[in-house]
Short mmCIF file of C-alpha atoms in Angstrom, two decimals:
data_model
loop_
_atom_site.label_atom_id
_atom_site.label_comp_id
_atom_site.label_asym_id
_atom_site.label_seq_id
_atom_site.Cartn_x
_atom_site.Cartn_y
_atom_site.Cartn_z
CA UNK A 907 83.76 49.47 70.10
CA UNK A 908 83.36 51.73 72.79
CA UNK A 909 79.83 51.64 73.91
CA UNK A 910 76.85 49.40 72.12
CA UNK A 911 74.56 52.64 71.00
CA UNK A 912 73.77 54.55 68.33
CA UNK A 913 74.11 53.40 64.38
CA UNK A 914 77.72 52.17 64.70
CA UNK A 915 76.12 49.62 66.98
CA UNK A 916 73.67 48.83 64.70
CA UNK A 917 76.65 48.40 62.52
CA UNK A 918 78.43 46.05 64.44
CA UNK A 919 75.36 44.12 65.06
CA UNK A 920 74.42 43.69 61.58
CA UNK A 921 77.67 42.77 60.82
CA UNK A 922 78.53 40.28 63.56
CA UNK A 923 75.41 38.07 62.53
CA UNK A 924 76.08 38.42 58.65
CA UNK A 925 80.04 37.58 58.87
CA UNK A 926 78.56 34.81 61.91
CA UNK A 927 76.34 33.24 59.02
CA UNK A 928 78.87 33.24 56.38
CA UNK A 929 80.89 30.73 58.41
CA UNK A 930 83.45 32.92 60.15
CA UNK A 931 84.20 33.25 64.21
CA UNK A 932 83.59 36.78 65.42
CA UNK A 933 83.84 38.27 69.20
CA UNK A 934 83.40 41.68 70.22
CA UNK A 935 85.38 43.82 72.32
CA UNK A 936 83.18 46.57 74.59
CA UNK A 937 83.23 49.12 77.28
CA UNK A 938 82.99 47.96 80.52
CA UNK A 939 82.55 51.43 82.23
CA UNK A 940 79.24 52.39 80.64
CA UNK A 941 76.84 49.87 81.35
CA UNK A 942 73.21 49.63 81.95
CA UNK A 943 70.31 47.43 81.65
CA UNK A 944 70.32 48.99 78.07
CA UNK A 945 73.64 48.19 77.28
CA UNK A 946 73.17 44.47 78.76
CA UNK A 947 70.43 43.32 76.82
CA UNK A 948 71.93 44.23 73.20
CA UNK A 949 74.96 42.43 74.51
CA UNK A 950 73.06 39.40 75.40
CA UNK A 951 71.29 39.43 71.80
CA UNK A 952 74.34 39.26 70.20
CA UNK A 953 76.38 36.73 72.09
CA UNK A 954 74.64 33.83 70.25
CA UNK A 955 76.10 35.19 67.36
CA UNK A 956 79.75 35.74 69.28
CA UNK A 957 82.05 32.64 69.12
CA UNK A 958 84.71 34.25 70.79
CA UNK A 959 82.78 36.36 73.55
CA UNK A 960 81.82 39.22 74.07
CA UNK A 961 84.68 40.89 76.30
CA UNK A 962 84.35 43.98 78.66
CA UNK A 963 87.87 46.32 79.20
CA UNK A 964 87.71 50.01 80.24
CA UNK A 965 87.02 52.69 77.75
CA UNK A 966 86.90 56.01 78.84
CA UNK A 967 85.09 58.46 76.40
CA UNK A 968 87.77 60.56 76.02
CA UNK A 969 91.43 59.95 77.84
CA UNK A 970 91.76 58.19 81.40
CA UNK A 971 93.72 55.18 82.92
CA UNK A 972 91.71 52.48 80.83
CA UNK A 973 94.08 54.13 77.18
CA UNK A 974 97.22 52.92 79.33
CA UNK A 975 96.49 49.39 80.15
CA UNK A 976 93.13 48.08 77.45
CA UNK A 977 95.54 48.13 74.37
CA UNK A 978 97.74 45.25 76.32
CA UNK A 979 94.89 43.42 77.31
CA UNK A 980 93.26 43.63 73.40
CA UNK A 981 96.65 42.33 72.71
CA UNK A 982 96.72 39.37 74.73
CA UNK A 983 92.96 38.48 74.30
CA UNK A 984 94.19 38.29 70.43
CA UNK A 985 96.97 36.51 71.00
CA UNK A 986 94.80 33.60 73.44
CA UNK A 987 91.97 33.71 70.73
CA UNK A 988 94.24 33.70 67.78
CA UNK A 989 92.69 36.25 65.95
CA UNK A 990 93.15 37.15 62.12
CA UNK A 991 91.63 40.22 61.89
CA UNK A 992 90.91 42.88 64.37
CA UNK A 993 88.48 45.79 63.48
CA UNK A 994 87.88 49.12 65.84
CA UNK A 995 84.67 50.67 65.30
CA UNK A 996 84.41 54.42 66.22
CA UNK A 997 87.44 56.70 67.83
CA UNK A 998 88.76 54.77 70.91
CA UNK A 999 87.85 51.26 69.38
CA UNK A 1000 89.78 52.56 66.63
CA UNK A 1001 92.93 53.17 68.78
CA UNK A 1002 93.33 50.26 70.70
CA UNK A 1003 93.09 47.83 67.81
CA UNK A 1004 96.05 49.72 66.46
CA UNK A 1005 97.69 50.09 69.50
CA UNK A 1006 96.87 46.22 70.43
CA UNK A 1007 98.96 45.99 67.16
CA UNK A 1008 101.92 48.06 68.09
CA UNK A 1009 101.90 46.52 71.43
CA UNK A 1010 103.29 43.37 69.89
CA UNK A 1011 99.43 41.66 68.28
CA UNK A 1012 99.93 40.15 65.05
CA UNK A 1013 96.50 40.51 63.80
CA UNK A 1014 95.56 42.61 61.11
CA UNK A 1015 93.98 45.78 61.83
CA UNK A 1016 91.33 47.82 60.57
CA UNK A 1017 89.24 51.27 61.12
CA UNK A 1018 85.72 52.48 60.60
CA UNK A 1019 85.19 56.17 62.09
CA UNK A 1020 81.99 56.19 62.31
CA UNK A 1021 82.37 59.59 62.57
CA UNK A 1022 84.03 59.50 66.20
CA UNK A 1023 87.35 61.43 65.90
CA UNK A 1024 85.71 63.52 63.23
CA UNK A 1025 83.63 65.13 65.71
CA UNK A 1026 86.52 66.18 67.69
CA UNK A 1027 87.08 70.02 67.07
CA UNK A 1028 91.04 71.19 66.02
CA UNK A 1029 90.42 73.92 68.23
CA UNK A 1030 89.89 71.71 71.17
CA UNK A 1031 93.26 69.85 73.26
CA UNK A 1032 91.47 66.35 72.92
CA UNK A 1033 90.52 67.01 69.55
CA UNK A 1034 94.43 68.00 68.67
CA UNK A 1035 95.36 64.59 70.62
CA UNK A 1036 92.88 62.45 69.01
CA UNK A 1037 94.02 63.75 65.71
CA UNK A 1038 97.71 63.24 66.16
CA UNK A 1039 97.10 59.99 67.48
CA UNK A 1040 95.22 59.37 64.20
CA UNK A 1041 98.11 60.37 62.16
CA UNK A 1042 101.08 58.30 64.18
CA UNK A 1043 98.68 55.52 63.87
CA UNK A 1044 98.18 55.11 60.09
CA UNK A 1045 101.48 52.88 60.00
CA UNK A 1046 99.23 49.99 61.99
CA UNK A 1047 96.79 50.53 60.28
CA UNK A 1048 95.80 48.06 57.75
CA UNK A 1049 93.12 49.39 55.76
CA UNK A 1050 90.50 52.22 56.91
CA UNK A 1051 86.48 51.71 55.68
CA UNK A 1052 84.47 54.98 55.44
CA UNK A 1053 80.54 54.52 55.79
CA UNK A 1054 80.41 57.22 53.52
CA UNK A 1055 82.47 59.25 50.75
CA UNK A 1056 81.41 62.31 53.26
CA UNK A 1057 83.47 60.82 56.23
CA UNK A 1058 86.51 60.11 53.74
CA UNK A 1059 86.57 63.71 52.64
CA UNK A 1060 85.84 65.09 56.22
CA UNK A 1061 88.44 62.39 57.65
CA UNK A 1062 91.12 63.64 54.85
CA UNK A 1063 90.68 67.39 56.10
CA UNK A 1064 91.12 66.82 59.54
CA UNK A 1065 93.65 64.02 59.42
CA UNK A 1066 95.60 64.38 56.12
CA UNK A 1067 95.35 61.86 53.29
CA UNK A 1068 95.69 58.43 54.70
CA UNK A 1069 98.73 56.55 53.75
CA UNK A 1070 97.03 53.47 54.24
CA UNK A 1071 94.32 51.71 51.53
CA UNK A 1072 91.27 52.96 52.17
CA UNK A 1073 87.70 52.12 51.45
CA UNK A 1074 84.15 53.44 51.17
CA UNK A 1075 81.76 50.80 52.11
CA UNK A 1076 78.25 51.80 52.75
CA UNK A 1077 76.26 51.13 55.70
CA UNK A 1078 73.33 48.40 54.75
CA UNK A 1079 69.58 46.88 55.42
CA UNK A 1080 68.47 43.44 55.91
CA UNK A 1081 66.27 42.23 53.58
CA UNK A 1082 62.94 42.46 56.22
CA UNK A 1083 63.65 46.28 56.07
CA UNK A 1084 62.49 46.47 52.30
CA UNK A 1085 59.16 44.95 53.42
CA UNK A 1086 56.92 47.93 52.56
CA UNK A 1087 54.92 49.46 56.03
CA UNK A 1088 51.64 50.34 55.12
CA UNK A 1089 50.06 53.47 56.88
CA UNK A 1090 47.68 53.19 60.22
CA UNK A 1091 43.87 54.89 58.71
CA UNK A 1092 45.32 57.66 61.45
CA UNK A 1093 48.39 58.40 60.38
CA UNK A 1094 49.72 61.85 60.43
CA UNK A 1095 51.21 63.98 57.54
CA UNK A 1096 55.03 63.48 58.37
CA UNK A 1097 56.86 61.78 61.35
CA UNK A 1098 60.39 62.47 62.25
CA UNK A 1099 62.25 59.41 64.30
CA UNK A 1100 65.66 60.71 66.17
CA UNK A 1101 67.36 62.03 69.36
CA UNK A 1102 65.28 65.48 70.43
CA UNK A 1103 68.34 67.39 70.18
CA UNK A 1104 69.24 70.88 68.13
CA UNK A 1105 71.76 68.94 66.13
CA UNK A 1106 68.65 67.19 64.42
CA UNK A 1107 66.95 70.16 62.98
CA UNK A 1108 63.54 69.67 65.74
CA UNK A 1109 62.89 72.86 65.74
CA UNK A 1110 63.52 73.96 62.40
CA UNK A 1111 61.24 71.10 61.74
CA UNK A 1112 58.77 72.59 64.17
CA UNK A 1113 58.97 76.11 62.68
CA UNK A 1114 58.36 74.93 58.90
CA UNK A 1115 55.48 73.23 60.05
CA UNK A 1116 53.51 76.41 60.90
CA UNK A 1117 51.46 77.09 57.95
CA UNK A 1118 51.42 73.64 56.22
CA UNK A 1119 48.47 72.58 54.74
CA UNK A 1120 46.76 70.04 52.62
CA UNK A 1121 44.60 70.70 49.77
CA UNK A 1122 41.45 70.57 51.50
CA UNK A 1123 42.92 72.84 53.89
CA UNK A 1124 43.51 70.77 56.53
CA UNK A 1125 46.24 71.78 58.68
CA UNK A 1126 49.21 69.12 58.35
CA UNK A 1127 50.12 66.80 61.37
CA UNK A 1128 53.35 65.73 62.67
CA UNK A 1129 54.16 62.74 64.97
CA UNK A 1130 57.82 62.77 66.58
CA UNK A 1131 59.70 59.66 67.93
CA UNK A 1132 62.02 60.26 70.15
CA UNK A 1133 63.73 61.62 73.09
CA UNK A 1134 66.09 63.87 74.68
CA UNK A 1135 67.68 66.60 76.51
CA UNK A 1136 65.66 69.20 74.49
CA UNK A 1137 62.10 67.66 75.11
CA UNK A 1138 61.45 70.48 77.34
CA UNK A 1139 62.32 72.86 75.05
CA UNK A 1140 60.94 71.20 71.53
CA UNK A 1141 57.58 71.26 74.15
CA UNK A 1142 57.39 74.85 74.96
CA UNK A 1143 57.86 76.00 71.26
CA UNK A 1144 55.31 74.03 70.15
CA UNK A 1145 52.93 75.03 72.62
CA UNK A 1146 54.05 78.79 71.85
CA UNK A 1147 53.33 77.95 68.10
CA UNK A 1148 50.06 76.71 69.20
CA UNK A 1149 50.84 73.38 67.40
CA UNK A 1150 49.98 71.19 70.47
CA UNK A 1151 46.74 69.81 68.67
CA UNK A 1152 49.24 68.60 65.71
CA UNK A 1153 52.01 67.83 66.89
CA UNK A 1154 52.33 64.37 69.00
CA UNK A 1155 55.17 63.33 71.00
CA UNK A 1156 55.69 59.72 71.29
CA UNK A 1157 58.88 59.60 73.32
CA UNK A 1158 61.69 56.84 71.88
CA UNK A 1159 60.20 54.41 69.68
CA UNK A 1160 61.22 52.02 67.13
CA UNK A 1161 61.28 53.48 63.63
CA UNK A 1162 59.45 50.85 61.77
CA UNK A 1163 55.83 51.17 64.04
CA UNK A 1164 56.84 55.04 64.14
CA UNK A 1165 56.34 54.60 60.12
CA UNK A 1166 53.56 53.43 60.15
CA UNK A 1167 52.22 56.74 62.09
CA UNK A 1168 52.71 58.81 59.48
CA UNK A 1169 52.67 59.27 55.77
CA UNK A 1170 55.89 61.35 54.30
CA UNK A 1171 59.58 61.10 57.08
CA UNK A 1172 61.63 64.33 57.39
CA UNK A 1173 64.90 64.64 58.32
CA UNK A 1174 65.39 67.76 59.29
CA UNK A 1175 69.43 67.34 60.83
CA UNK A 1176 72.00 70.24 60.95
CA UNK A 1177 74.94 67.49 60.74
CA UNK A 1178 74.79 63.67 60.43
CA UNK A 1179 77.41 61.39 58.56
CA UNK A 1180 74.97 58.00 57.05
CA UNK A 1181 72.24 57.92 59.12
CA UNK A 1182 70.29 54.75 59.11
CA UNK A 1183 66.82 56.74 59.78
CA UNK A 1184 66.71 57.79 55.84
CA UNK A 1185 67.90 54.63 54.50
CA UNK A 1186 65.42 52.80 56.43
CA UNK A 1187 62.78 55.09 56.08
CA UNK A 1188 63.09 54.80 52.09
CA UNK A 1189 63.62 51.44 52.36
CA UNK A 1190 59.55 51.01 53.98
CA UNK A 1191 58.55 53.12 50.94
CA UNK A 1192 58.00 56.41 52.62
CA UNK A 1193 58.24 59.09 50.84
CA UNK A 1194 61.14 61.13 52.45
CA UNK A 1195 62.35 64.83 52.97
CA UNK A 1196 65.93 65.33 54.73
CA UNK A 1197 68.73 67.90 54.45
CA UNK A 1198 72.01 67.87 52.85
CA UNK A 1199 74.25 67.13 55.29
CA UNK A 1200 76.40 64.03 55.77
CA UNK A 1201 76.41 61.03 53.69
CA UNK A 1202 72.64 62.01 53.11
CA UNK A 1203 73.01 63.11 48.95
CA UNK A 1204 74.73 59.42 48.82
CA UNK A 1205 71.70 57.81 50.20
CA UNK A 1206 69.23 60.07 47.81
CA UNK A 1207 71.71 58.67 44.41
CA UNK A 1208 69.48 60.50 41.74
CA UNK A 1209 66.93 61.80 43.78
CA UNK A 1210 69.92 64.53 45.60
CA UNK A 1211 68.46 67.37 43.71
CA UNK A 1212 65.66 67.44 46.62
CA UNK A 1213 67.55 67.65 49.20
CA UNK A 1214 67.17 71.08 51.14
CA UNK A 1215 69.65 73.32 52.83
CA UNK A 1216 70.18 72.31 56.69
CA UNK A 1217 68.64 75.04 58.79
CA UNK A 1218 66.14 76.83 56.33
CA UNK A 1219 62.94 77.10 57.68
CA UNK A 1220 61.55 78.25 54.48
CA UNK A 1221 63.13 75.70 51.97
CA UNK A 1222 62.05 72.60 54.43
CA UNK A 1223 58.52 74.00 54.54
CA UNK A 1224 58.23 74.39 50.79
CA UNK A 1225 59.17 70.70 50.41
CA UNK A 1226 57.11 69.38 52.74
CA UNK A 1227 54.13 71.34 51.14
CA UNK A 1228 55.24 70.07 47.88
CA UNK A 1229 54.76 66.57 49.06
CA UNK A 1230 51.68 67.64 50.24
CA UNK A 1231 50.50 69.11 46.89
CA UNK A 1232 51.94 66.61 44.65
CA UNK A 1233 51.78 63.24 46.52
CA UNK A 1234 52.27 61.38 42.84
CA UNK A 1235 55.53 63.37 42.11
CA UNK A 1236 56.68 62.52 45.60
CA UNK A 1237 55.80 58.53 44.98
CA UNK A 1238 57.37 58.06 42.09
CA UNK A 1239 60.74 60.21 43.87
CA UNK A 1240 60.70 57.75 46.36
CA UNK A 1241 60.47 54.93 43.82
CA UNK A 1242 63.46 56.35 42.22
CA UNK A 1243 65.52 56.42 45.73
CA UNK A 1244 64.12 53.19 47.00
CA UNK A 1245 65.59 51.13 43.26
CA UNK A 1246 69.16 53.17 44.49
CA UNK A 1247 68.68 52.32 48.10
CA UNK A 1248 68.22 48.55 47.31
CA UNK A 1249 71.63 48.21 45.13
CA UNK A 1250 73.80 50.04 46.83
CA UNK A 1251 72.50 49.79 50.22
CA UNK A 1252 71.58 46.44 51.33
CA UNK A 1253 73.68 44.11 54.17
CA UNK A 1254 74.86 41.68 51.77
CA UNK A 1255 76.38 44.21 49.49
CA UNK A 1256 78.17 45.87 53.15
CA UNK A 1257 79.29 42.51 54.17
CA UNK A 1258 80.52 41.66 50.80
CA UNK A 1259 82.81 44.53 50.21
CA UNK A 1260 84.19 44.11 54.28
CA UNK A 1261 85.00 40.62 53.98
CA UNK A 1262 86.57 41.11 50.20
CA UNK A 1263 88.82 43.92 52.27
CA UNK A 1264 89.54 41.62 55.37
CA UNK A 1265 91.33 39.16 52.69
CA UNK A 1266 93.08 41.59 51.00
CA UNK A 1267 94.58 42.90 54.16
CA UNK A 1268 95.66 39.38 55.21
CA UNK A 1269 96.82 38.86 51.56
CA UNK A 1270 99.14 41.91 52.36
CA UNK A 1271 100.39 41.13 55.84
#
């Protein structure tokens, strides 16, 4: 993987530790051009659970020197370690564990997006690279897992239909995420944990929430975790809404004690693939209100119908004033998701279907 951030680290994480406890050796393979004090201490969490290391070769985000000379030195780390199985995780890890392959590795190798090259525009030169290289890849490619059936649609657009077996495996929780969080006596109406950016819906968010009420006519309160390049801006539109008595800001937090702050979680996004903020949401037994975008209508199972267009003020605020107005409805919805959530969603279930896939590919080779 490219750079430890984000859910496809959280990915990689979870899955280092599970496939760590089940018996098998695991290292990890990282940038070593994008690293801070953030970076470091994820890193160090997770070397316990590394056999193998934790190794650091130059990634550049999009094309530089580090795409000529990291796919020979994945191949001889592989070759030194004796690896079985190697698995890229987002666009460039992607690449050089097929490229370590074609270089002469004998491992097996697989591919999870994680989105990555399907954020890459046709209309753009790297986006037209990154997809070709996609395509003269699939022959080293030993199996490719989707997070979500969204991704293997988007993926099949883009790309063309993979020639290669392919699998949808969903992203999954621990078991200490299904512990219920119970609400502070404070807590606000809704909270909304993500990046402040446009791409999440924050100010569509912000807009619905003008005019939400409870039944005793109490206007409704928001608390936001998170941070970002559009702070500033999320700010100034709340103070022009004259929301700045509802709305708090509590900068990047942990989602769990964000929870905790308030009573129903929106998810307001424009575009998102499987994010973890909805499963884990559910999974503490919030009731939740998110968009259909992404992977999200996989996550809701039988509770999709309540999913709202991405972008509509007027939808989100209706169904966050429905939850307001029917708090027993919205309960028993999230009952609904959460028995979903817990079957189809959970780590074992992930790690099952991953290393079921690993043996099939070395079955194959």
């Amino acid at each position: 993987m490219r750079a430890p951030v984000g859910g496809l680290f959280r990915h990689v994480a979870d899955l280092t530790r599970e496939l760590t406890a089940r018996g098998h050796s695991v290292g990890l393979v990282v940038d070593s051009l994008a690293n801070d004090a953030q970076t470091e201490s994820r890193l160090s969490d997770l070397l316990p659970h590394a056999a193998l290391g934790i190794h650091r070769f130059a990634m550049p985000r999009l094309l530089g020197r580090g795409d000529l000379t990291t796919p020979f030195a994945v191949r001889r780390l592989a070759r030194a370690l004796d690896i079985d199985v190697m698995h890229g995780h987002g666009a460039k890890g992607g690449f050089y564990a097929r490229l370590a392959r074609l270089a002469g590795s004998k491992a097996a190798a697989l591919y999870t997006p994680h989105g990555g090259v399907l954020h890459f525009s046709t209309s753009s030169v790297s986006g037209r690279i990154f997809h070709r290289l996609e395509r003269a890849l699939m022959a080293q490619t030993g199996a490719i897992i989707f997070e979500s059936a969204y991704a293997q649609t988007i993926y099949s657009a883009l790309i063309g239909a993979p020639t290669c077996p392919t699998e949808v495996i969903h992203n999954g929780l621990a078991p200490e995420e299904f512990v219920p969080v119970t609400a502070l006596p404070d807590a606000a109406d809704f909270a909304f944990v993500g990046e402040l950016r446009e791409l999440k819906g924050i100010h569509v968010l912000i807009d619905a929430l003008v005019g939400l009420s409870l039944p005793d006519t109490r206007p409704a309160t928001l608390v936001m975790a998170g941070d970002g390049a559009a702070r500033a801006e999320l700010e100034a539109r709340i103070s022009k809404l004259n929301l700045s008595q509802r709305v708090t800001l509590l900068g990047a937090q942990p989602a769990r004690p964000t929870f905790a702050k308030g009573r129903i979680a929106v998810v307001p996004s424009l575009a998102e693939s499987l994010p973890y903020v909805v499963l884990e949401a559910a999974a503490a037994r919030l009731p939740v209100i998110a968009t259909r975008v992404g992977g999200i209508p996989e996550i809701f199972g039988p509770t999709a119908n309540s999913l709202v267009p991405a972008g509509d003020v007027a939808a989100l605020r209706a169904a966050m004033q429905a939850a307001l107005d029917q708090p027993a409805q919205a309960e028993a919805e999230m009952e609904t998701r959460l028995r979903h959530i817990e079957q189809n969603f959970s780590l074992s279930v992930m790690a099952d279907g991953i290393e079921a896939l690993y043996q099939t590919v070395l079955g194959r080779a």
